[in-house]
Amino acid sequence: MEHSSSSSPRASGPLPTAVLGATGLVGQRLVSLIEAHPWFELTALAASPASSGRAYGEAVRWCLTESLPARVAALEVEAVSPELGARVVFSALDAEVAGPIERGLAAAGAWVFSNAASHRMHPAVPLLLGEVNADHLALVERQDFGPGAIVSNPNCTTAGLVLALAPLAEVAGLRRVQLVTLQARSGAGQAGGGGLRLSDNLLPHIAGEEEKIECETARILGDCDGERVRPHALALSATCNRVAVPDGHTLCVSVELERPASAAELIEAWDGFSGEPQALGLPTAPRHPTRYDAADDAPQPALHAELDGGMRTTVGRLRPCAVLDWKFTALTHNTLRGAAGGALLGAELAVARGLVPVD
């Protein structure tokens, strides 16, 4: 992913930054993105006890197409602890262990940007999707974790869905949403993706996924008064499937709107959608967070997942729905927009708003 040439907001240079769960797939994405970033300097990598004490290049099974930078390969993997010496921490830990570790880091003064589900529904933790609900960052003032803070990323599927829905909510409102997903193998991580029976197959169940999407979407689209979030009242039903696609979650969506809108109005809403990250020119902000592709066979993971550095949601196949009002297909890169890139954009937004101490 290319970054803008924006200089660091810190006079003495980039902010010291750590990645937790650095050997996993999302951790690797974070490592790759941060190493090329103008605002953050990768100073600590942390992983499981099996990896700690080893050089990162030896501990990791690097699976990205981008080469592992030599400087990063030489860094020693540390045990996960609050003593990482980083102002900004990106967490790619499993939800089973992330909660107390992230709270401990916040208590030690770190700003933690988490891909884990542990704090997504915490009333004082922003569930942040930069273009949609930047105002939810005000919730950090209510946190009592310590001098630091925790900001959560949504589920990877939720991120793409909300980016497709938010422009429609702005122009016509949302009443009901029916969703069927075709989710990439990489969404199960390195271990999960390799162990699934996906050759000539489809798995019609992803544990906990449907519930996460339904709850998180309402929270992100909800109104925040600075004290709490009032979830959006839309009714949402999700059905999730794992498919044999490397990267890119495909979403088949039907919507009922609150007010009538034409196809042209909806397409204009997608193509014109932007938010605070674009207004601020943040390094990881895509030029077009959503974009409509009028081709009959768009969007496709192989053709559209990497657009705008993997940070764009591409929408296509808009047509009338016989049950609700409209139906369409959307596509998002699950480990970039839906995970590492989304967390990085959230951190940029918090820094740009002056929330993260930089000196």
Coordinates of C-alpha atoms in Angstrom, one line a residue, residues 76-348:
E76 CA 13.6 -10.0 18.4
V77 CA 10.1 -11.2 19.1
E78 CA 9.1 -10.3 22.7
A79 CA 6.6 -11.8 25.1
V80 CA 3.3 -10.0 25.2
S81 CA 3.4 -7.6 28.1
P82 CA 2.6 -4.0 29.1
E83 CA 6.4 -3.3 29.1
L84 CA 6.8 -2.9 25.3
G85 CA 7.8 0.7 25.4
A86 CA 5.4 1.7 22.6
R87 CA 3.0 4.7 22.6
V88 CA 0.8 3.0 19.9
V89 CA 0.0 -0.7 20.0
F90 CA -1.8 -2.7 17.3
S91 CA -3.4 -5.9 18.6
A92 CA -3.9 -8.9 16.3
L93 CA -4.4 -11.2 19.2
D94 CA -7.1 -13.9 19.5
A95 CA -10.1 -12.7 21.4
E96 CA -9.7 -15.5 23.9
V97 CA -6.5 -13.7 25.3
A98 CA -6.8 -10.1 24.0
G99 CA -9.0 -8.6 26.7
P100 CA -6.8 -8.5 29.8
I101 CA -3.6 -7.9 27.7
E102 CA -5.1 -4.9 26.0
R103 CA -6.5 -3.4 29.2
G104 CA -3.0 -3.9 30.8
L105 CA -1.4 -2.0 28.0
A106 CA -3.9 0.9 28.2
A107 CA -3.3 1.0 32.0
A108 CA 0.5 1.4 31.2
G109 CA -0.3 4.4 28.9
A110 CA -0.5 2.8 25.5
W111 CA -3.1 3.6 22.9
V112 CA -4.3 0.1 21.7
F113 CA -6.0 -0.3 18.3
S114 CA -7.5 -3.8 18.4
N115 CA -8.7 -6.2 15.8
A116 CA -9.9 -8.5 18.5
A117 CA -13.6 -8.8 19.4
S118 CA -12.9 -8.4 23.2
H119 CA -13.9 -4.8 23.6
R120 CA -16.1 -4.1 20.5
M121 CA -19.3 -3.8 22.5
H122 CA -17.8 -2.2 25.6
P123 CA -19.9 1.0 26.1
A124 CA -16.8 3.2 26.4
V125 CA -14.8 1.8 23.5
P126 CA -15.2 3.2 20.0
L127 CA -16.1 0.6 17.4
L128 CA -14.4 2.7 14.8
L129 CA -14.9 2.8 11.0
G130 CA -13.1 6.1 10.2
E131 CA -15.3 7.4 7.3
V132 CA -18.6 6.5 9.1
N133 CA -18.4 7.2 12.8
A134 CA -15.3 9.3 13.6
D135 CA -17.3 11.1 16.2
H136 CA -17.5 7.9 18.3
L137 CA -13.8 8.6 19.3
A138 CA -15.3 10.9 21.9
L139 CA -16.1 7.8 23.9
V140 CA -12.5 7.4 25.0
E141 CA -13.0 10.2 27.5
R142 CA -15.2 7.8 29.4
Q143 CA -12.7 5.0 29.6
D144 CA -11.2 4.0 33.0
F145 CA -8.5 1.7 31.7
G146 CA -5.7 4.1 32.7
P147 CA -3.7 6.9 30.9
G148 CA -4.0 5.0 27.6
A149 CA -7.0 3.9 25.7
I150 CA -8.6 1.1 23.6
V151 CA -10.1 1.6 20.1
S152 CA -11.7 -1.4 18.4
N153 CA -11.9 -2.4 14.8
P154 CA -15.1 -4.0 13.6
N155 CA -15.4 -7.5 12.3
C156 CA -13.9 -7.7 8.8
T157 CA -17.3 -8.4 7.2
T158 CA -19.0 -5.7 9.2
A159 CA -16.5 -3.1 7.9
G160 CA -17.3 -3.8 4.2
L161 CA -21.0 -4.0 4.9
V162 CA -21.2 -0.7 6.8
L163 CA -19.2 1.1 4.1
A164 CA -21.8 -0.1 1.6
L165 CA -24.7 0.9 3.8
A166 CA -23.6 4.2 5.2
P167 CA -24.0 6.2 1.9
L168 CA -27.5 4.7 1.6
A169 CA -28.4 5.7 5.2
E170 CA -27.3 9.2 4.4
V171 CA -29.5 9.7 1.3
A172 CA -32.6 7.5 2.0
G173 CA -32.3 5.9 5.5
L174 CA -32.3 2.2 6.3
R175 CA -35.1 0.0 7.6
R176 CA -34.2 -3.6 6.9
V177 CA -31.1 -5.4 5.5
Q178 CA -30.8 -9.0 4.3
L179 CA -27.2 -10.2 3.9
V180 CA -25.5 -13.4 2.5
T181 CA -21.7 -13.5 2.6
L182 CA -19.1 -15.4 0.7
Q183 CA -16.0 -15.0 2.9
A184 CA -12.5 -15.6 1.9
R185 CA -10.3 -18.3 3.3
S186 CA -7.8 -15.8 4.8
G187 CA -10.6 -14.6 7.1
A188 CA -10.0 -17.8 9.1
G189 CA -6.3 -16.9 9.6
Q190 CA -3.3 -19.0 8.8
A191 CA -4.2 -22.0 10.8
G192 CA -7.9 -21.9 10.3
G193 CA -7.7 -21.2 6.5
G194 CA -5.3 -24.1 6.0
G195 CA -7.4 -26.6 8.0
L196 CA -10.7 -26.0 6.3
R197 CA -12.2 -28.4 3.8
L198 CA -12.7 -25.8 1.0
S199 CA -11.5 -27.6 -2.1
D200 CA -14.6 -28.0 -4.3
N201 CA -16.6 -27.1 -1.2
L202 CA -18.3 -24.3 0.8
L203 CA -18.8 -24.1 4.6
P204 CA -22.2 -22.6 5.5
H205 CA -21.2 -21.7 9.1
I206 CA -18.7 -19.4 10.6
A207 CA -18.9 -19.5 14.4
G208 CA -20.3 -16.2 15.9
E209 CA -20.0 -14.3 12.7
E210 CA -23.6 -13.6 12.0
E211 CA -24.2 -12.3 15.5
K212 CA -21.2 -10.1 15.3
I213 CA -22.3 -8.5 12.0
E214 CA -25.8 -7.9 13.3
C215 CA -24.7 -6.2 16.5
E216 CA -21.7 -4.3 15.2
T217 CA -23.5 -2.8 12.2
A218 CA -26.2 -1.2 14.4
R219 CA -23.5 0.1 16.8
I220 CA -21.3 1.7 14.1
L221 CA -24.3 3.3 12.4
G222 CA -25.7 4.5 15.7
D223 CA -25.7 8.0 17.1
C224 CA -23.1 9.0 19.7
D225 CA -23.7 11.9 22.2
G226 CA -20.2 11.7 23.6
E227 CA -21.4 9.6 26.5
R228 CA -22.9 6.6 24.9
V229 CA -24.0 5.1 21.5
R230 CA -27.6 4.6 20.6
P231 CA -27.6 1.8 18.1
H232 CA -29.3 2.2 14.7
A233 CA -32.8 0.7 14.7
L234 CA -32.3 -1.2 11.4
A235 CA -33.3 -4.9 11.3
L236 CA -30.5 -7.0 9.9
S237 CA -30.3 -10.7 9.1
A238 CA -27.0 -12.2 8.1
T239 CA -26.1 -15.6 6.7
C240 CA -22.3 -16.3 6.4
N241 CA -20.4 -18.8 4.3
R242 CA -16.7 -19.6 3.9
V243 CA -15.5 -20.1 0.4
A244 CA -12.3 -21.0 -1.4
V245 CA -11.2 -17.5 -2.3
P246 CA -7.8 -16.3 -1.0
D247 CA -8.7 -12.7 -0.1
G248 CA -11.9 -10.5 -0.4
H249 CA -15.3 -10.9 1.3
T250 CA -18.2 -10.8 -1.1
L251 CA -21.5 -9.5 0.3
C252 CA -24.9 -10.1 -1.3
V253 CA -27.2 -7.4 0.2
S254 CA -30.9 -6.5 0.0
V255 CA -32.1 -3.3 1.6
E256 CA -35.4 -1.7 2.5
L257 CA -35.0 2.1 2.6
E258 CA -36.9 4.6 4.7
R259 CA -37.5 6.9 1.8
P260 CA -37.8 6.3 -2.0
A261 CA -34.5 6.6 -3.9
S262 CA -33.6 5.9 -7.6
A263 CA -30.8 3.8 -8.7
A264 CA -29.0 6.9 -9.9
E265 CA -29.3 8.5 -6.5
L266 CA -27.9 5.4 -4.8
I267 CA -24.9 5.1 -7.2
E268 CA -24.2 8.8 -6.8
A269 CA -24.2 8.3 -3.0
W270 CA -21.6 5.5 -3.2
D271 CA -19.4 7.3 -5.7
G272 CA -19.5 10.6 -3.7
F273 CA -19.1 9.1 -0.3
S274 CA -16.1 10.2 1.9
G275 CA -15.4 11.1 5.5
E276 CA -13.0 12.7 7.9
P277 CA -10.0 10.5 6.8
Q278 CA -10.3 11.8 3.3
A279 CA -10.9 15.4 4.4
L280 CA -7.7 15.2 6.6
G281 CA -5.7 13.5 3.9
L282 CA -4.7 10.7 6.2
P283 CA -1.9 8.4 4.9
T284 CA -3.9 5.2 4.7
A285 CA -7.2 6.8 3.6
P286 CA -8.4 5.5 0.3
R287 CA -9.3 8.2 -2.3
H288 CA -12.6 6.4 -2.8
P289 CA -13.9 4.4 0.3
T290 CA -16.8 3.2 -1.8
R291 CA -17.2 3.1 -5.6
Y292 CA -19.8 1.6 -7.9
D293 CA -18.7 -0.6 -10.8
A294 CA -21.4 -0.9 -13.5
A295 CA -20.0 -4.0 -15.2
D296 CA -22.4 -6.9 -15.2
D297 CA -19.9 -9.2 -13.5
A298 CA -18.5 -6.7 -10.9
P299 CA -17.3 -6.9 -8.2
Q300 CA -14.9 -9.8 -8.2
P301 CA -12.2 -10.6 -5.5
A302 CA -9.5 -11.2 -8.1
L303 CA -10.2 -7.8 -9.8
H304 CA -11.4 -5.5 -7.1
A305 CA -10.1 -6.5 -3.7
E306 CA -6.8 -4.6 -4.0
L307 CA -8.2 -1.4 -5.4
D308 CA -7.2 1.8 -3.4
G309 CA -4.6 -0.2 -1.5
G310 CA -7.2 -2.8 -0.5
M311 CA -9.1 -0.1 1.4
R312 CA -12.0 0.4 -1.0
T313 CA -15.4 -1.3 -0.9
T314 CA -16.5 -1.9 -4.5
V315 CA -20.3 -2.1 -5.1
G316 CA -22.0 -3.5 -8.2
R317 CA -25.1 -5.3 -9.6
L318 CA -27.6 -2.8 -8.2
R319 CA -31.1 -3.8 -9.2
P320 CA -34.7 -3.7 -7.8
C321 CA -35.5 -6.3 -5.2
A322 CA -38.9 -8.1 -5.3
V323 CA -38.9 -8.6 -1.5
L324 CA -37.3 -5.4 -0.2
D325 CA -36.4 -2.3 -2.3
W326 CA -32.9 -2.8 -3.8
K327 CA -30.3 -5.5 -3.9
F328 CA -26.6 -5.3 -4.8
T329 CA -23.2 -7.0 -4.4
A330 CA -20.3 -5.5 -2.4
L331 CA -16.7 -6.6 -2.0
T332 CA -14.0 -5.7 0.6
H333 CA -10.5 -6.9 1.2
N334 CA -10.9 -8.6 4.6
T335 CA -7.3 -8.4 5.9
L336 CA -6.7 -4.8 4.7
R337 CA -9.9 -2.7 4.9
G338 CA -11.4 -5.2 7.3
A339 CA -8.5 -5.7 9.6
A340 CA -4.9 -4.2 9.5
G341 CA -5.6 -1.3 7.2
G342 CA -8.7 -0.3 9.1
A343 CA -6.9 -0.4 12.4
L344 CA -4.1 1.7 11.0
L345 CA -6.6 4.3 9.6
G346 CA -8.2 4.4 13.0
A347 CA -4.9 5.1 14.7
E348 CA -4.1 7.9 12.1

